[in-house]
């Protein structure tokens, strides 16, 4: 969402730490990517402070409906599950979708 800077900051740190080519974007009015007709806001399934992790093939690997207390920790768990280095149950997050 447009108010998801904490997720972008966490993703940048984790991408560097893991050596991953991870692109990050804020989507909304005046942000990296625009949503002029509100379609994205209707489809994304999270608040302005939430986030999604999308695999290179376009599959949503994880979705956070709102801001997390520790975005870096949740994103690290999601990346581990997506990359196959832990199980989805090990994430401990009820909204985690793999």
PDB file of C-alpha atoms in Angstrom:
ATOM      1  CA  UNK A   1       0.000   0.000   0.000  1.00  0.00           C
ATOM      2  CA  UNK A   2       0.915   3.645  -0.263  1.00  0.00           C
ATOM      3  CA  UNK A   3       1.774   3.703   3.467  1.00  0.00           C
ATOM      4  CA  UNK A   4       3.994   0.616   3.374  1.00  0.00           C
ATOM      5  CA  UNK A   5       7.456   2.184   3.569  1.00  0.00           C
ATOM      6  CA  UNK A   6       8.421  -0.061   6.501  1.00  0.00           C
ATOM      7  CA  UNK A   7       7.929  -3.107   4.243  1.00  0.00           C
ATOM      8  CA  UNK A   8      10.094  -1.563   1.510  1.00  0.00           C
ATOM      9  CA  UNK A   9      12.853  -0.763   3.990  1.00  0.00           C
ATOM     10  CA  UNK A  10      12.759  -4.333   5.338  1.00  0.00           C
ATOM     11  CA  UNK A  11      12.773  -5.800   1.823  1.00  0.00           C
ATOM     12  CA  UNK A  12      15.805  -3.738   0.815  1.00  0.00           C
ATOM     13  CA  UNK A  13      17.791  -4.911   3.837  1.00  0.00           C
ATOM     14  CA  UNK A  14      16.788  -8.568   3.359  1.00  0.00           C
ATOM     15  CA  UNK A  15      17.493  -8.519  -0.377  1.00  0.00           C
ATOM     16  CA  UNK A  16      21.015  -7.274   0.317  1.00  0.00           C
ATOM     17  CA  UNK A  17      21.489  -9.788   3.157  1.00  0.00           C
ATOM     18  CA  UNK A  18      20.315 -12.720   1.015  1.00  0.00           C
ATOM     19  CA  UNK A  19      21.785 -11.523  -2.267  1.00  0.00           C
ATOM     20  CA  UNK A  20      18.362 -11.530  -3.952  1.00  0.00           C
ATOM     21  CA  UNK A  21      17.185  -9.342  -6.820  1.00  0.00           C
ATOM     22  CA  UNK A  22      14.074  -8.076  -5.056  1.00  0.00           C
ATOM     23  CA  UNK A  23      12.108  -5.175  -6.570  1.00  0.00           C
ATOM     24  CA  UNK A  24       9.996  -3.051  -4.235  1.00  0.00           C
ATOM     25  CA  UNK A  25       7.204  -0.613  -5.019  1.00  0.00           C
ATOM     26  CA  UNK A  26       4.691   1.573  -3.262  1.00  0.00           C
ATOM     27  CA  UNK A  27       1.427   1.676  -5.203  1.00  0.00           C
ATOM     28  CA  UNK A  28      -0.972   4.572  -4.907  1.00  0.00           C
ATOM     29  CA  UNK A  29      -1.405   8.281  -5.591  1.00  0.00           C
ATOM     30  CA  UNK A  30       1.981   9.960  -6.018  1.00  0.00           C
ATOM     31  CA  UNK A  31       3.908   6.700  -5.478  1.00  0.00           C
ATOM     32  CA  UNK A  32       6.249   4.551  -7.607  1.00  0.00           C
ATOM     33  CA  UNK A  33       3.302   2.930  -9.381  1.00  0.00           C
ATOM     34  CA  UNK A  34      -0.057   4.627  -9.898  1.00  0.00           C
ATOM     35  CA  UNK A  35      -3.558   3.214  -9.420  1.00  0.00           C
ATOM     36  CA  UNK A  36      -5.658   5.865 -11.168  1.00  0.00           C
ATOM     37  CA  UNK A  37      -8.920   3.913 -11.286  1.00  0.00           C
ATOM     38  CA  UNK A  38      -8.600   2.188  -7.883  1.00  0.00           C
ATOM     39  CA  UNK A  39      -8.486  -1.304  -9.367  1.00  0.00           C
ATOM     40  CA  UNK A  40      -5.340  -2.282  -7.478  1.00  0.00           C
ATOM     41  CA  UNK A  41      -6.777  -1.059  -4.181  1.00  0.00           C
ATOM     42  CA  UNK A  42      -9.844  -3.257  -4.745  1.00  0.00           C
ATOM     43  CA  UNK A  43      -7.850  -6.370  -5.699  1.00  0.00           C
ATOM     44  CA  UNK A  44      -4.789  -6.386  -3.455  1.00  0.00           C
ATOM     45  CA  UNK A  45      -6.471  -7.673  -0.290  1.00  0.00           C
ATOM     46  CA  UNK A  46      -4.660  -5.471   2.210  1.00  0.00           C
ATOM     47  CA  UNK A  47      -4.745  -2.019   3.782  1.00  0.00           C
ATOM     48  CA  UNK A  48      -2.526   0.932   2.827  1.00  0.00           C
ATOM     49  CA  UNK A  49      -0.026  -0.310   5.444  1.00  0.00           C
ATOM     50  CA  UNK A  50      -0.094  -3.921   4.274  1.00  0.00           C
ATOM     51  CA  UNK A  51       2.068  -5.678   1.712  1.00  0.00           C
ATOM     52  CA  UNK A  52       2.290  -8.607  -0.642  1.00  0.00           C
ATOM     53  CA  UNK A  53       5.272 -10.673  -1.698  1.00  0.00           C
ATOM     54  CA  UNK A  54       4.978 -11.735  -5.336  1.00  0.00           C
ATOM     55  CA  UNK A  55       7.140 -14.417  -6.900  1.00  0.00           C
ATOM     56  CA  UNK A  56       8.756 -13.755 -10.304  1.00  0.00           C
ATOM     57  CA  UNK A  57       6.073 -15.914 -11.950  1.00  0.00           C
ATOM     58  CA  UNK A  58       3.338 -13.608 -10.623  1.00  0.00           C
ATOM     59  CA  UNK A  59       2.101 -15.888  -7.828  1.00  0.00           C
ATOM     60  CA  UNK A  60       1.411 -14.166  -4.501  1.00  0.00           C
ATOM     61  CA  UNK A  61       3.715 -15.855  -2.008  1.00  0.00           C
ATOM     62  CA  UNK A  62       2.582 -13.931   1.082  1.00  0.00           C
ATOM     63  CA  UNK A  63       0.135 -11.198   2.051  1.00  0.00           C
ATOM     64  CA  UNK A  64       0.041  -9.020   5.138  1.00  0.00           C
ATOM     65  CA  UNK A  65      -3.302  -7.299   5.496  1.00  0.00           C
ATOM     66  CA  UNK A  66      -1.913  -4.548   7.734  1.00  0.00           C
ATOM     67  CA  UNK A  67       1.315  -3.254   9.213  1.00  0.00           C
ATOM     68  CA  UNK A  68       3.321  -5.769  11.248  1.00  0.00           C
ATOM     69  CA  UNK A  69       5.229  -4.918  14.412  1.00  0.00           C
ATOM     70  CA  UNK A  70       8.389  -6.262  12.774  1.00  0.00           C
ATOM     71  CA  UNK A  71       8.080  -6.276   8.968  1.00  0.00           C
ATOM     72  CA  UNK A  72      11.638  -7.544   8.543  1.00  0.00           C
ATOM     73  CA  UNK A  73      10.970 -10.646  10.654  1.00  0.00           C
ATOM     74  CA  UNK A  74       7.741 -11.507   8.805  1.00  0.00           C
ATOM     75  CA  UNK A  75       9.295 -10.878   5.416  1.00  0.00           C
ATOM     76  CA  UNK A  76      12.338 -12.971   6.327  1.00  0.00           C
ATOM     77  CA  UNK A  77      10.035 -15.875   7.277  1.00  0.00           C
ATOM     78  CA  UNK A  78       8.036 -15.452   4.076  1.00  0.00           C
ATOM     79  CA  UNK A  79      11.182 -15.440   1.951  1.00  0.00           C
ATOM     80  CA  UNK A  80      12.439 -18.558   3.740  1.00  0.00           C
ATOM     81  CA  UNK A  81       9.158 -20.370   3.082  1.00  0.00           C
ATOM     82  CA  UNK A  82       9.007 -19.169  -0.528  1.00  0.00           C
ATOM     83  CA  UNK A  83      12.599 -20.203  -1.178  1.00  0.00           C
ATOM     84  CA  UNK A  84      12.012 -23.582   0.480  1.00  0.00           C
ATOM     85  CA  UNK A  85      14.240 -23.087   3.496  1.00  0.00           C
ATOM     86  CA  UNK A  86      11.414 -23.499   6.063  1.00  0.00           C
ATOM     87  CA  UNK A  87       7.842 -24.779   6.182  1.00  0.00           C
ATOM     88  CA  UNK A  88       4.814 -22.457   6.038  1.00  0.00           C
ATOM     89  CA  UNK A  89       3.777 -23.682   9.507  1.00  0.00           C
ATOM     90  CA  UNK A  90       7.123 -22.504  10.883  1.00  0.00           C
ATOM     91  CA  UNK A  91       6.202 -18.910  10.095  1.00  0.00           C
ATOM     92  CA  UNK A  92       3.646 -18.800  12.897  1.00  0.00           C
ATOM     93  CA  UNK A  93       1.538 -16.181  11.133  1.00  0.00           C
ATOM     94  CA  UNK A  94      -2.197 -16.916  10.623  1.00  0.00           C
ATOM     95  CA  UNK A  95      -2.415 -14.758   7.464  1.00  0.00           C
ATOM     96  CA  UNK A  96       0.667 -16.225   5.818  1.00  0.00           C
ATOM     97  CA  UNK A  97      -0.202 -17.682   2.408  1.00  0.00           C
ATOM     98  CA  UNK A  98       2.275 -19.876   0.573  1.00  0.00           C
TER      99      UNK A  98
END
